[in-house]
Coordinates of C-alpha atoms and ligand atoms in Angstrom, one line a residue:
M249 CA 0.5 -0.3 0.2
E250 CA 1.4 3.6 -1.1
D251 CA 0.2 6.9 -1.0
E252 CA 1.4 8.1 -4.4
N253 CA 1.6 11.4 -3.7
T254 CA 5.2 11.4 -0.9
G255 CA 6.0 7.6 -2.2
D256 CA 5.4 6.4 1.7
A257 CA 4.6 2.6 2.2
V258 CA 3.9 -0.6 3.9
I259 CA 3.7 -4.4 3.2
I260 CA 0.5 -6.0 4.0
D261 CA 1.3 -9.5 4.8
A262 CA 4.5 -11.2 3.5
N263 CA 3.7 -14.4 1.5
F264 CA 6.0 -16.8 -0.2
E265 CA 7.2 -14.5 -2.4
P266 CA 9.2 -11.7 -1.3
E267 CA 10.9 -10.9 -4.5
L268 CA 7.9 -9.8 -6.1
M269 CA 6.7 -7.2 -3.5
T270 CA 10.8 -6.2 -3.1
R271 CA 11.0 -5.6 -6.4
L272 CA 7.4 -3.3 -7.7
I273 CA 9.4 -1.7 -4.0
R274 CA 12.3 -1.0 -5.7
E275 CA 11.2 -0.2 -9.7
R276 CA 8.9 2.8 -8.0
G277 CA 11.1 4.1 -5.9
A278 CA 8.9 3.4 -2.5
K279 CA 10.3 4.4 1.1
V280 CA 7.9 1.1 3.3
S281 CA 8.0 2.2 6.9
A282 CA 6.6 -0.7 8.3
I283 CA 5.3 -4.3 7.5
L284 CA 2.4 -5.7 8.6
L285 CA 0.4 -8.8 9.2
T286 CA -3.2 -9.2 9.0
H287 CA -2.5 -12.2 10.7
T288 CA 0.0 -15.2 11.2
D289 CA -0.2 -18.0 9.1
V290 CA 2.5 -19.6 7.2
D291 CA 1.8 -18.3 4.0
H292 CA 1.4 -14.6 6.1
V293 CA 4.7 -14.6 7.3
A294 CA 7.1 -17.4 4.8
G295 CA 8.1 -13.9 3.5
L296 CA 9.2 -12.5 6.6
A297 CA 12.9 -12.9 6.7
E298 CA 13.7 -11.8 3.4
L299 CA 11.8 -9.3 3.1
L300 CA 13.5 -7.9 6.6
T301 CA 17.1 -8.4 4.9
V302 CA 16.5 -5.8 1.9
L303 CA 14.3 -3.1 4.0
G304 CA 16.7 -2.9 6.7
S305 CA 15.3 -3.9 10.2
V306 CA 11.3 -2.1 10.0
P307 CA 8.6 -3.1 12.4
V308 CA 6.2 -5.5 12.2
A309 CA 3.1 -5.4 13.6
V310 CA 0.8 -7.9 14.7
H311 CA -1.9 -8.2 17.3
D312 CA -1.0 -8.8 20.5
A313 CA -2.8 -12.2 20.0
E314 CA -0.3 -14.1 18.2
R315 CA 2.6 -11.6 18.7
D316 CA 4.8 -14.5 20.1
V317 CA 4.6 -16.6 16.6
L318 CA 7.1 -13.6 16.1
V319 CA 9.3 -12.9 18.7
E320 CA 9.1 -16.7 19.9
G321 CA 9.6 -18.1 16.5
K322 CA 6.0 -20.1 18.0
P323 CA 3.7 -21.6 15.4
L324 CA 0.3 -20.6 15.0
R325 CA -1.6 -24.2 14.2
H326 CA -0.6 -27.3 16.2
E327 CA -2.2 -28.4 12.5
F328 CA 1.1 -27.8 10.6
A329 CA 4.3 -27.1 13.4
I330 CA 6.3 -24.0 11.8
A331 CA 8.3 -22.7 13.8
S332 CA 9.6 -19.5 11.7
P333 CA 13.4 -17.4 13.2
P334 CA 12.3 -14.9 15.3
I335 CA 12.0 -11.0 14.2
E336 CA 13.5 -8.5 16.3
N337 CA 11.2 -5.4 16.2
V338 CA 7.8 -5.9 16.5
V339 CA 4.6 -3.3 17.6
S340 CA 1.7 -3.7 18.2
L341 CA -1.9 -3.6 16.4
V342 CA -4.3 -2.6 18.8
D343 CA -8.1 -3.0 18.1
G344 CA -9.8 1.3 17.3
Q345 CA -5.8 2.3 17.6
P346 CA -5.3 4.1 14.5
F347 CA -1.6 2.6 13.2
K348 CA 0.7 5.5 11.5
A349 CA 2.8 4.9 8.8
G350 CA 4.5 7.6 7.4
S351 CA 1.8 10.0 5.7
L352 CA -0.8 6.3 5.7
E353 CA -2.7 6.3 8.6
F354 CA -4.3 3.2 8.8
E355 CA -8.5 2.3 11.1
V356 CA -7.2 -1.0 12.9
L357 CA -10.4 -3.7 12.9
H358 CA -9.6 -7.0 15.8
T359 CA -11.5 -9.5 13.0
P360 CA -10.7 -12.4 15.0
G361 CA -11.7 -16.1 14.9
H362 CA -9.8 -17.6 11.8
S363 CA -7.1 -17.3 13.9
P364 CA -6.6 -14.9 17.5
G365 CA -4.8 -12.0 16.3
G366 CA -6.8 -11.4 13.0
V367 CA -7.3 -7.7 12.1
S368 CA -8.9 -5.9 9.1
L369 CA -6.8 -2.2 8.5
R370 CA -9.1 -0.1 6.4
I371 CA -7.7 3.6 5.2
G372 CA -9.9 5.5 3.3
D373 CA -12.3 3.5 1.6
A374 CA -9.8 0.5 1.2
V375 CA -10.5 -2.5 3.8
F376 CA -7.9 -5.4 4.1
T377 CA -9.5 -8.2 5.5
G378 CA -6.5 -11.1 5.5
D379 CA -8.7 -14.3 5.7
A380 CA -11.3 -13.1 7.6
L381 CA -13.8 -11.7 4.6
F382 CA -13.4 -12.6 0.8
A383 CA -15.2 -12.3 -2.5
G384 CA -17.9 -14.6 -1.7
S385 CA -16.4 -16.5 1.2
V386 CA -15.2 -16.5 4.3
G387 CA -11.4 -17.4 6.7
R388 CA -11.6 -21.3 7.3
S389 CA -12.1 -21.3 11.4
D390 CA -12.0 -25.3 11.3
F391 CA -8.6 -24.9 13.6
R392 CA -8.1 -25.5 17.3
N393 CA -7.5 -21.7 17.8
S394 CA -10.1 -21.1 15.0
D395 CA -13.8 -19.2 16.5
G396 CA -16.5 -19.5 13.4
K397 CA -18.9 -17.7 16.5
A398 CA -16.1 -15.2 16.2
L399 CA -15.3 -14.6 12.7
L400 CA -19.5 -14.0 11.6
E401 CA -19.7 -11.3 14.7
G402 CA -16.4 -9.6 13.8
I403 CA -17.2 -9.0 10.3
R404 CA -20.7 -8.3 11.0
S405 CA -19.5 -5.4 13.4
Q406 CA -16.2 -4.3 12.0
L407 CA -16.4 -4.9 8.5
L408 CA -20.6 -5.0 6.7
S409 CA -21.0 -1.6 9.3
M410 CA -18.3 0.4 6.6
P411 CA -20.6 2.0 3.4
D412 CA -20.6 -0.3 0.6
E413 CA -18.3 1.4 -1.5
V414 CA -15.4 0.6 0.4
E415 CA -13.4 -2.5 -1.8
V416 CA -12.7 -5.1 0.1
Y417 CA -8.9 -6.4 -0.4
S418 CA -8.9 -9.6 1.4
G419 CA -5.9 -12.4 2.2
H420 CA -6.8 -15.1 -1.2
G421 CA -8.8 -13.9 -4.5
P422 CA -10.2 -11.0 -6.0
S423 CA -11.1 -8.1 -4.3
T424 CA -15.1 -6.9 -3.5
T425 CA -16.4 -4.1 -1.4
I426 CA -18.0 -4.1 1.2
G427 CA -21.8 -3.9 0.0
Q428 CA -21.5 -6.6 -2.9
E429 CA -20.3 -9.0 0.3
R430 CA -23.8 -8.0 2.2
R431 CA -26.0 -8.6 -0.2
T432 CA -24.2 -11.9 -2.1
N433 CA -21.8 -13.3 0.5
P434 CA -23.9 -17.1 1.8
F435 CA -21.4 -17.2 5.1
L436 CA -23.3 -13.9 6.2
K437 CA -27.1 -14.6 5.9
Ligands
LIG752 ZN1 -4.3 -17.2 3.9

């Protein structure tokens, strides 16, 4: 996510292909001042180490409920116990507290249920929903530390309360809008 006026940018989640991200940053000359994590499943943090090597030690922001995954390298899931190297510069994403990174300011919304520290990040008319809300679907809640009821409650109270035109960028699949999901998402009927 980049502010085109200032070049200030953040990275939201660190997938398996960090080299695509670092190339884009280089091409655009973006100034990345933080990496924000919607949650810490392996497909959202696998690229962290490489991004931090390229960018230097920018802060990595995560909800406190999943801080241990980064600080202690504790796996998020019992189901796939993948330990990752500990990250040093970890800061907190707190529900209701804006997160500032250069000229960018995000609204932080706790949307747990897929994982305990799941957050959605809103900036202007865009919201990044991680693996909480997808186009036409919602995140898995069959893991031991998932909570299907909390997932739907969080989506309803934190996300569907936004105006129709807000664009939704999820962790997987195409973008959508809040209005489209409120009207047609079968999991939210
Ligand atoms: Zn995912």
